[in-house]
PDB file of N, CA, C and O in Angstrom:
ATOM      1  N   MET A   1       1.018  -0.945   0.229  1.00  0.00           N
ATOM      2  CA  MET A   1       0.075  -0.285  -0.017  1.00  0.00           C
ATOM      3  C   MET A   1       1.104   1.225   0.332  1.00  0.00           C
ATOM      4  O   MET A   1       1.974   1.255   0.875  1.00  0.00           O
ATOM      5  N   LYS A   2       0.652   2.041  -1.109  1.00  0.00           N
ATOM      6  CA  LYS A   2       1.941   3.624  -1.401  1.00  0.00           C
ATOM      7  C   LYS A   2       0.613   4.414  -0.090  1.00  0.00           C
ATOM      8  O   LYS A   2      -0.846   4.499  -0.571  1.00  0.00           O
ATOM      9  N   THR A   3       1.429   5.814   0.314  1.00  0.00           N
ATOM     10  CA  THR A   3       0.717   6.337   1.197  1.00  0.00           C
ATOM     11  C   THR A   3       0.684   7.780   0.611  1.00  0.00           C
ATOM     12  O   THR A   3       2.204   7.968  -0.112  1.00  0.00           O
ATOM     13  N   PHE A   4      -0.362   8.733   0.628  1.00  0.00           N
ATOM     14  CA  PHE A   4       0.526  10.289  -0.669  1.00  0.00           C
ATOM     15  C   PHE A   4       0.278  11.494   0.095  1.00  0.00           C
ATOM     16  O   PHE A   4      -1.242  10.865   0.755  1.00  0.00           O
ATOM     17  N   TRP A   5       0.496  12.409   0.113  1.00  0.00           N
ATOM     18  CA  TRP A   5       0.098  13.381   0.846  1.00  0.00           C
ATOM     19  C   TRP A   5      -0.166  14.409  -0.020  1.00  0.00           C
ATOM     20  O   TRP A   5       0.448  14.567  -0.912  1.00  0.00           O
ATOM     21  N   ILE A   6      -1.441  15.307  -0.036  1.00  0.00           N
ATOM     22  CA  ILE A   6      -1.791  15.924  -1.254  1.00  0.00           C
ATOM     23  C   ILE A   6      -2.424  17.396   0.232  1.00  0.00           C
ATOM     24  O   ILE A   6      -3.233  17.437   1.267  1.00  0.00           O
ATOM     25  N   LEU A   7      -1.778  18.041  -0.828  1.00  0.00           N
ATOM     26  CA  LEU A   7      -1.756  20.022   0.359  1.00  0.00           C
ATOM     27  C   LEU A   7      -2.797  20.979  -1.108  1.00  0.00           C
ATOM     28  O   LEU A   7      -2.488  20.701  -1.931  1.00  0.00           O
ATOM     29  N   ILE A   8      -3.786  21.191  -0.333  1.00  0.00           N
ATOM     30  CA  ILE A   8      -5.421  21.651  -1.090  1.00  0.00           C
ATOM     31  C   ILE A   8      -4.979  22.953   0.150  1.00  0.00           C
ATOM     32  O   ILE A   8      -5.338  23.266   1.116  1.00  0.00           O
ATOM     33  N   LEU A   9      -4.727  24.490  -1.675  1.00  0.00           N
ATOM     34  CA  LEU A   9      -4.860  25.558  -0.660  1.00  0.00           C
ATOM     35  C   LEU A   9      -6.237  26.031  -1.358  1.00  0.00           C
ATOM     36  O   LEU A   9      -5.842  26.102  -2.928  1.00  0.00           O
ATOM     37  N   ILE A  10      -7.094  26.959  -0.825  1.00  0.00           N
ATOM     38  CA  ILE A  10      -7.994  27.933  -1.134  1.00  0.00           C
ATOM     39  C   ILE A  10      -7.601  29.181  -0.841  1.00  0.00           C
ATOM     40  O   ILE A  10      -7.681  29.282   0.887  1.00  0.00           O
ATOM     41  N   LYS A  11      -7.379  30.439  -1.598  1.00  0.00           N
ATOM     42  CA  LYS A  11      -7.600  31.481  -1.368  1.00  0.00           C
ATOM     43  C   LYS A  11      -8.699  32.115  -2.038  1.00  0.00           C
ATOM     44  O   LYS A  11      -9.282  31.252  -3.349  1.00  0.00           O
ATOM     45  N   ARG A  12      -8.931  33.272  -1.156  1.00  0.00           N
ATOM     46  CA  ARG A  12     -10.350  33.266  -1.420  1.00  0.00           C
ATOM     47  C   ARG A  12     -11.662  32.301  -2.582  1.00  0.00           C
ATOM     48  O   ARG A  12     -11.902  32.848  -2.778  1.00  0.00           O
ATOM     49  N   GLY A  13     -11.672  31.458  -1.290  1.00  0.00           N
ATOM     50  CA  GLY A  13     -13.265  31.065  -2.437  1.00  0.00           C
ATOM     51  C   GLY A  13     -12.592  30.019  -3.594  1.00  0.00           C
ATOM     52  O   GLY A  13     -13.221  29.429  -3.482  1.00  0.00           O
ATOM     53  N   PHE A  14     -11.768  30.026  -4.153  1.00  0.00           N
ATOM     54  CA  PHE A  14     -11.217  29.036  -5.015  1.00  0.00           C
ATOM     55  C   PHE A  14      -9.529  28.296  -4.956  1.00  0.00           C
ATOM     56  O   PHE A  14      -8.512  28.479  -3.962  1.00  0.00           O
ATOM     57  N   ILE A  15     -10.404  26.911  -5.051  1.00  0.00           N
ATOM     58  CA  ILE A  15      -8.852  25.657  -4.815  1.00  0.00           C
ATOM     59  C   ILE A  15      -7.883  25.832  -6.000  1.00  0.00           C
ATOM     60  O   ILE A  15      -8.066  26.619  -7.371  1.00  0.00           O
ATOM     61  N   GLN A  16      -6.943  26.071  -5.583  1.00  0.00           N
ATOM     62  CA  GLN A  16      -5.508  26.571  -5.852  1.00  0.00           C
ATOM     63  C   GLN A  16      -4.881  25.205  -6.310  1.00  0.00           C
ATOM     64  O   GLN A  16      -5.746  24.030  -6.362  1.00  0.00           O
ATOM     65  N   THR A  17      -4.040  24.802  -7.310  1.00  0.00           N
ATOM     66  CA  THR A  17      -3.875  23.564  -7.884  1.00  0.00           C
ATOM     67  C   THR A  17      -3.652  22.389  -7.147  1.00  0.00           C
ATOM     68  O   THR A  17      -2.376  23.429  -5.942  1.00  0.00           O
ATOM     69  N   PRO A  18      -3.988  21.645  -6.363  1.00  0.00           N
ATOM     70  CA  PRO A  18      -3.344  20.560  -5.254  1.00  0.00           C
ATOM     71  C   PRO A  18      -2.211  20.078  -5.415  1.00  0.00           C
ATOM     72  O   PRO A  18      -1.745  20.031  -6.906  1.00  0.00           O
ATOM     73  N   GLU A  19      -1.232  19.724  -4.821  1.00  0.00           N
ATOM     74  CA  GLU A  19      -0.075  19.565  -4.676  1.00  0.00           C
ATOM     75  C   GLU A  19       0.744  18.331  -4.118  1.00  0.00           C
ATOM     76  O   GLU A  19      -0.273  18.373  -3.221  1.00  0.00           O
ATOM     77  N   ILE A  20       1.076  17.462  -4.606  1.00  0.00           N
ATOM     78  CA  ILE A  20       0.704  16.046  -3.993  1.00  0.00           C
ATOM     79  C   ILE A  20       2.247  15.625  -4.239  1.00  0.00           C
ATOM     80  O   ILE A  20       2.980  15.913  -4.544  1.00  0.00           O
ATOM     81  N   PHE A  21       2.312  14.578  -2.669  1.00  0.00           N
ATOM     82  CA  PHE A  21       3.938  14.660  -1.467  1.00  0.00           C
ATOM     83  C   PHE A  21       3.419  12.877  -1.395  1.00  0.00           C
ATOM     84  O   PHE A  21       3.063  12.690  -1.478  1.00  0.00           O
ATOM     85  N   TYR A  22       4.646  12.459  -1.843  1.00  0.00           N
ATOM     86  CA  TYR A  22       5.272  11.327  -1.282  1.00  0.00           C
ATOM     87  C   TYR A  22       6.188  11.431  -0.574  1.00  0.00           C
ATOM     88  O   TYR A  22       5.808  10.071   0.464  1.00  0.00           O
ATOM     89  N   SER A  23       5.846  12.328   0.896  1.00  0.00           N
ATOM     90  CA  SER A  23       7.085  11.999   1.687  1.00  0.00           C
ATOM     91  C   SER A  23       5.928  13.173   2.850  1.00  0.00           C
ATOM     92  O   SER A  23       5.584  13.585   2.217  1.00  0.00           O
ATOM     93  N   LYS A  24       4.928  12.766   4.540  1.00  0.00           N
ATOM     94  CA  LYS A  24       4.729  12.769   5.515  1.00  0.00           C
ATOM     95  C   LYS A  24       4.919  15.212   5.487  1.00  0.00           C
ATOM     96  O   LYS A  24       4.484  15.851   5.258  1.00  0.00           O
ATOM     97  N   LYS A  25       6.139  14.454   5.891  1.00  0.00           N
ATOM     98  CA  LYS A  25       7.714  15.772   6.002  1.00  0.00           C
ATOM     99  C   LYS A  25       7.688  16.741   5.075  1.00  0.00           C
ATOM    100  O   LYS A  25       7.324  18.296   5.125  1.00  0.00           O
ATOM    101  N   ALA A  26       7.839  16.517   3.640  1.00  0.00           N
ATOM    102  CA  ALA A  26       7.997  17.063   2.722  1.00  0.00           C
ATOM    103  C   ALA A  26       6.318  18.041   2.418  1.00  0.00           C
ATOM    104  O   ALA A  26       6.173  19.258   2.919  1.00  0.00           O
ATOM    105  N   ALA A  27       5.342  17.721   2.947  1.00  0.00           N
ATOM    106  CA  ALA A  27       4.008  18.456   2.787  1.00  0.00           C
ATOM    107  C   ALA A  27       3.915  19.448   3.557  1.00  0.00           C
ATOM    108  O   ALA A  27       3.162  20.299   3.906  1.00  0.00           O
ATOM    109  N   TYR A  28       4.220  18.909   4.892  1.00  0.00           N
ATOM    110  CA  TYR A  28       3.729  19.772   6.044  1.00  0.00           C
ATOM    111  C   TYR A  28       4.990  21.044   6.011  1.00  0.00           C
ATOM    112  O   TYR A  28       4.638  21.650   6.635  1.00  0.00           O
ATOM    113  N   ASN A  29       6.416  20.715   5.544  1.00  0.00           N
ATOM    114  CA  ASN A  29       7.028  21.963   5.022  1.00  0.00           C
ATOM    115  C   ASN A  29       6.215  22.483   3.868  1.00  0.00           C
ATOM    116  O   ASN A  29       6.379  23.797   4.755  1.00  0.00           O
ATOM    117  N   ARG A  30       6.261  22.506   2.541  1.00  0.00           N
ATOM    118  CA  ARG A  30       5.074  23.420   2.160  1.00  0.00           C
ATOM    119  C   ARG A  30       3.994  23.742   2.610  1.00  0.00           C
ATOM    120  O   ARG A  30       3.461  25.314   2.615  1.00  0.00           O
ATOM    121  N   LYS A  31       3.543  23.007   3.694  1.00  0.00           N
ATOM    122  CA  LYS A  31       2.720  23.764   4.721  1.00  0.00           C
ATOM    123  C   LYS A  31       2.893  25.056   5.067  1.00  0.00           C
ATOM    124  O   LYS A  31       2.222  26.261   5.271  1.00  0.00           O
ATOM    125  N   LYS A  32       3.738  24.482   5.890  1.00  0.00           N
ATOM    126  CA  LYS A  32       4.810  26.180   6.612  1.00  0.00           C
ATOM    127  C   LYS A  32       5.596  27.156   6.073  1.00  0.00           C
ATOM    128  O   LYS A  32       4.793  28.390   6.852  1.00  0.00           O
ATOM    129  N   ALA A  33       5.267  26.483   4.867  1.00  0.00           N
ATOM    130  CA  ALA A  33       5.651  27.767   3.821  1.00  0.00           C
ATOM    131  C   ALA A  33       4.859  28.659   3.488  1.00  0.00           C
ATOM    132  O   ALA A  33       5.101  29.393   3.047  1.00  0.00           O
ATOM    133  N   LEU A  34       3.447  28.442   3.101  1.00  0.00           N
ATOM    134  CA  LEU A  34       2.689  28.360   3.034  1.00  0.00           C
ATOM    135  C   LEU A  34       1.951  29.277   3.772  1.00  0.00           C
ATOM    136  O   LEU A  34       1.056  30.432   3.183  1.00  0.00           O
ATOM    137  N   LEU A  35       1.938  28.621   4.808  1.00  0.00           N
ATOM    138  CA  LEU A  35       1.743  29.714   6.024  1.00  0.00           C
ATOM    139  C   LEU A  35       1.206  31.068   6.611  1.00  0.00           C
ATOM    140  O   LEU A  35       0.849  32.237   6.704  1.00  0.00           O
ATOM    141  N   LYS A  36       2.914  31.737   5.933  1.00  0.00           N
ATOM    142  CA  LYS A  36       3.583  32.742   5.992  1.00  0.00           C
ATOM    143  C   LYS A  36       2.470  33.955   5.406  1.00  0.00           C
ATOM    144  O   LYS A  36       2.486  34.807   5.588  1.00  0.00           O
ATOM    145  N   ASP A  37       2.319  33.317   4.304  1.00  0.00           N
ATOM    146  CA  ASP A  37       1.403  34.110   2.966  1.00  0.00           C
ATOM    147  C   ASP A  37      -0.345  34.580   3.098  1.00  0.00           C
ATOM    148  O   ASP A  37      -0.389  34.815   2.084  1.00  0.00           O
ATOM    149  N   LEU A  38      -0.748  32.933   3.844  1.00  0.00           N
ATOM    150  CA  LEU A  38      -2.452  32.974   4.395  1.00  0.00           C
ATOM    151  C   LEU A  38      -2.842  33.636   4.809  1.00  0.00           C
ATOM    152  O   LEU A  38      -2.648  34.346   5.840  1.00  0.00           O
ATOM    153  N   ASN A  39      -4.220  34.202   4.452  1.00  0.00           N
ATOM    154  CA  ASN A  39      -4.954  35.211   5.057  1.00  0.00           C
ATOM    155  C   ASN A  39      -6.214  35.017   5.912  1.00  0.00           C
ATOM    156  O   ASN A  39      -6.489  33.919   5.369  1.00  0.00           O
ATOM    157  N   PRO A  40      -6.057  34.089   7.173  1.00  0.00           N
ATOM    158  CA  PRO A  40      -6.908  33.492   8.116  1.00  0.00           C
ATOM    159  C   PRO A  40      -8.417  34.073   7.777  1.00  0.00           C
ATOM    160  O   PRO A  40      -9.248  32.806   7.722  1.00  0.00           O
ATOM    161  N   ASP A  41      -8.637  35.325   6.919  1.00  0.00           N
ATOM    162  CA  ASP A  41     -10.231  35.293   7.276  1.00  0.00           C
ATOM    163  C   ASP A  41     -11.084  34.716   6.143  1.00  0.00           C
ATOM    164  O   ASP A  41     -11.883  34.461   5.950  1.00  0.00           O
ATOM    165  N   TYR A  42     -10.083  34.769   4.588  1.00  0.00           N
ATOM    166  CA  TYR A  42     -10.194  34.395   3.675  1.00  0.00           C
ATOM    167  C   TYR A  42      -9.780  33.006   3.157  1.00  0.00           C
ATOM    168  O   TYR A  42     -10.063  32.093   2.393  1.00  0.00           O
ATOM    169  N   ASP A  43      -8.407  32.573   3.299  1.00  0.00           N
ATOM    170  CA  ASP A  43      -7.614  31.333   2.681  1.00  0.00           C
ATOM    171  C   ASP A  43      -7.953  30.262   3.501  1.00  0.00           C
ATOM    172  O   ASP A  43      -7.827  30.221   5.385  1.00  0.00           O
ATOM    173  N   GLU A  44      -7.764  28.808   3.038  1.00  0.00           N
ATOM    174  CA  GLU A  44      -7.328  27.757   4.263  1.00  0.00           C
ATOM    175  C   GLU A  44      -6.636  26.571   3.080  1.00  0.00           C
ATOM    176  O   GLU A  44      -6.342  26.680   1.914  1.00  0.00           O
ATOM    177  N   LEU A  45      -6.273  26.464   4.168  1.00  0.00           N
ATOM    178  CA  LEU A  45      -4.917  25.163   3.766  1.00  0.00           C
ATOM    179  C   LEU A  45      -5.300  23.956   4.905  1.00  0.00           C
ATOM    180  O   LEU A  45      -5.154  24.147   5.503  1.00  0.00           O
ATOM    181  N   GLY A  46      -4.660  22.861   4.180  1.00  0.00           N
ATOM    182  CA  GLY A  46      -4.690  21.584   4.586  1.00  0.00           C
ATOM    183  C   GLY A  46      -3.901  20.772   3.802  1.00  0.00           C
ATOM    184  O   GLY A  46      -4.257  20.440   2.773  1.00  0.00           O
ATOM    185  N   VAL A  47      -3.926  19.608   4.506  1.00  0.00           N
ATOM    186  CA  VAL A  47      -2.734  18.474   4.142  1.00  0.00           C
ATOM    187  C   VAL A  47      -3.524  17.402   4.045  1.00  0.00           C
ATOM    188  O   VAL A  47      -3.914  16.923   5.938  1.00  0.00           O
ATOM    189  N   PHE A  48      -4.059  16.337   3.384  1.00  0.00           N
ATOM    190  CA  PHE A  48      -4.741  15.045   3.462  1.00  0.00           C
ATOM    191  C   PHE A  48      -4.299  14.212   2.928  1.00  0.00           C
ATOM    192  O   PHE A  48      -2.843  13.967   1.953  1.00  0.00           O
ATOM    193  N   GLU A  49      -4.324  12.385   3.974  1.00  0.00           N
ATOM    194  CA  GLU A  49      -3.526  11.448   3.772  1.00  0.00           C
ATOM    195  C   GLU A  49      -4.407  10.044   2.368  1.00  0.00           C
ATOM    196  O   GLU A  49      -5.466  10.296   3.079  1.00  0.00           O
ATOM    197  N   LYS A  50      -3.768   9.783   1.506  1.00  0.00           N
ATOM    198  CA  LYS A  50      -4.565   8.941   0.971  1.00  0.00           C
ATOM    199  C   LYS A  50      -3.601   7.988   0.676  1.00  0.00           C
ATOM    200  O   LYS A  50      -2.624   8.172   0.346  1.00  0.00           O
ATOM    201  N   HIS A  51      -4.317   7.258   0.713  1.00  0.00           N
ATOM    202  CA  HIS A  51      -3.809   5.432   0.998  1.00  0.00           C
ATOM    203  C   HIS A  51      -4.076   4.927  -0.941  1.00  0.00           C
ATOM    204  O   HIS A  51      -5.481   4.646  -0.956  1.00  0.00           O
ATOM    205  N   PHE A  52      -3.013   4.012  -1.744  1.00  0.00           N
ATOM    206  CA  PHE A  52      -3.337   3.369  -2.675  1.00  0.00           C
ATOM    207  C   PHE A  52      -2.750   1.623  -2.326  1.00  0.00           C
ATOM    208  O   PHE A  52      -1.949   1.418  -2.380  1.00  0.00           O
ATOM    209  N   ASN A  53      -4.347   1.681  -2.999  1.00  0.00           N
ATOM    210  CA  ASN A  53      -3.764  -0.282  -3.294  1.00  0.00           C
ATOM    211  C   ASN A  53      -3.048  -0.274  -4.241  1.00  0.00           C
ATOM    212  O   ASN A  53      -3.143   0.028  -5.596  1.00  0.00           O
ATOM    213  N   THR A  54      -1.490  -0.946  -4.042  1.00  0.00           N
ATOM    214  CA  THR A  54      -0.968  -1.784  -5.664  1.00  0.00           C
ATOM    215  C   THR A  54      -1.123  -2.825  -5.442  1.00  0.00           C
ATOM    216  O   THR A  54      -1.603  -3.598  -5.314  1.00  0.00           O
TER     217      THR A  54
END
């Protein structure tokens, strides 16, 4: 089973291009970088875990 982490950024109500990561650390490092420019009143950011059977 493979695990992927998907980062979703919503800016002012519009979903930006989702980003897919093969490691949890890389996904959370990217989230940390994006949080610097995030407006908490209008934007949302989340990392989701997805498992795939191979």
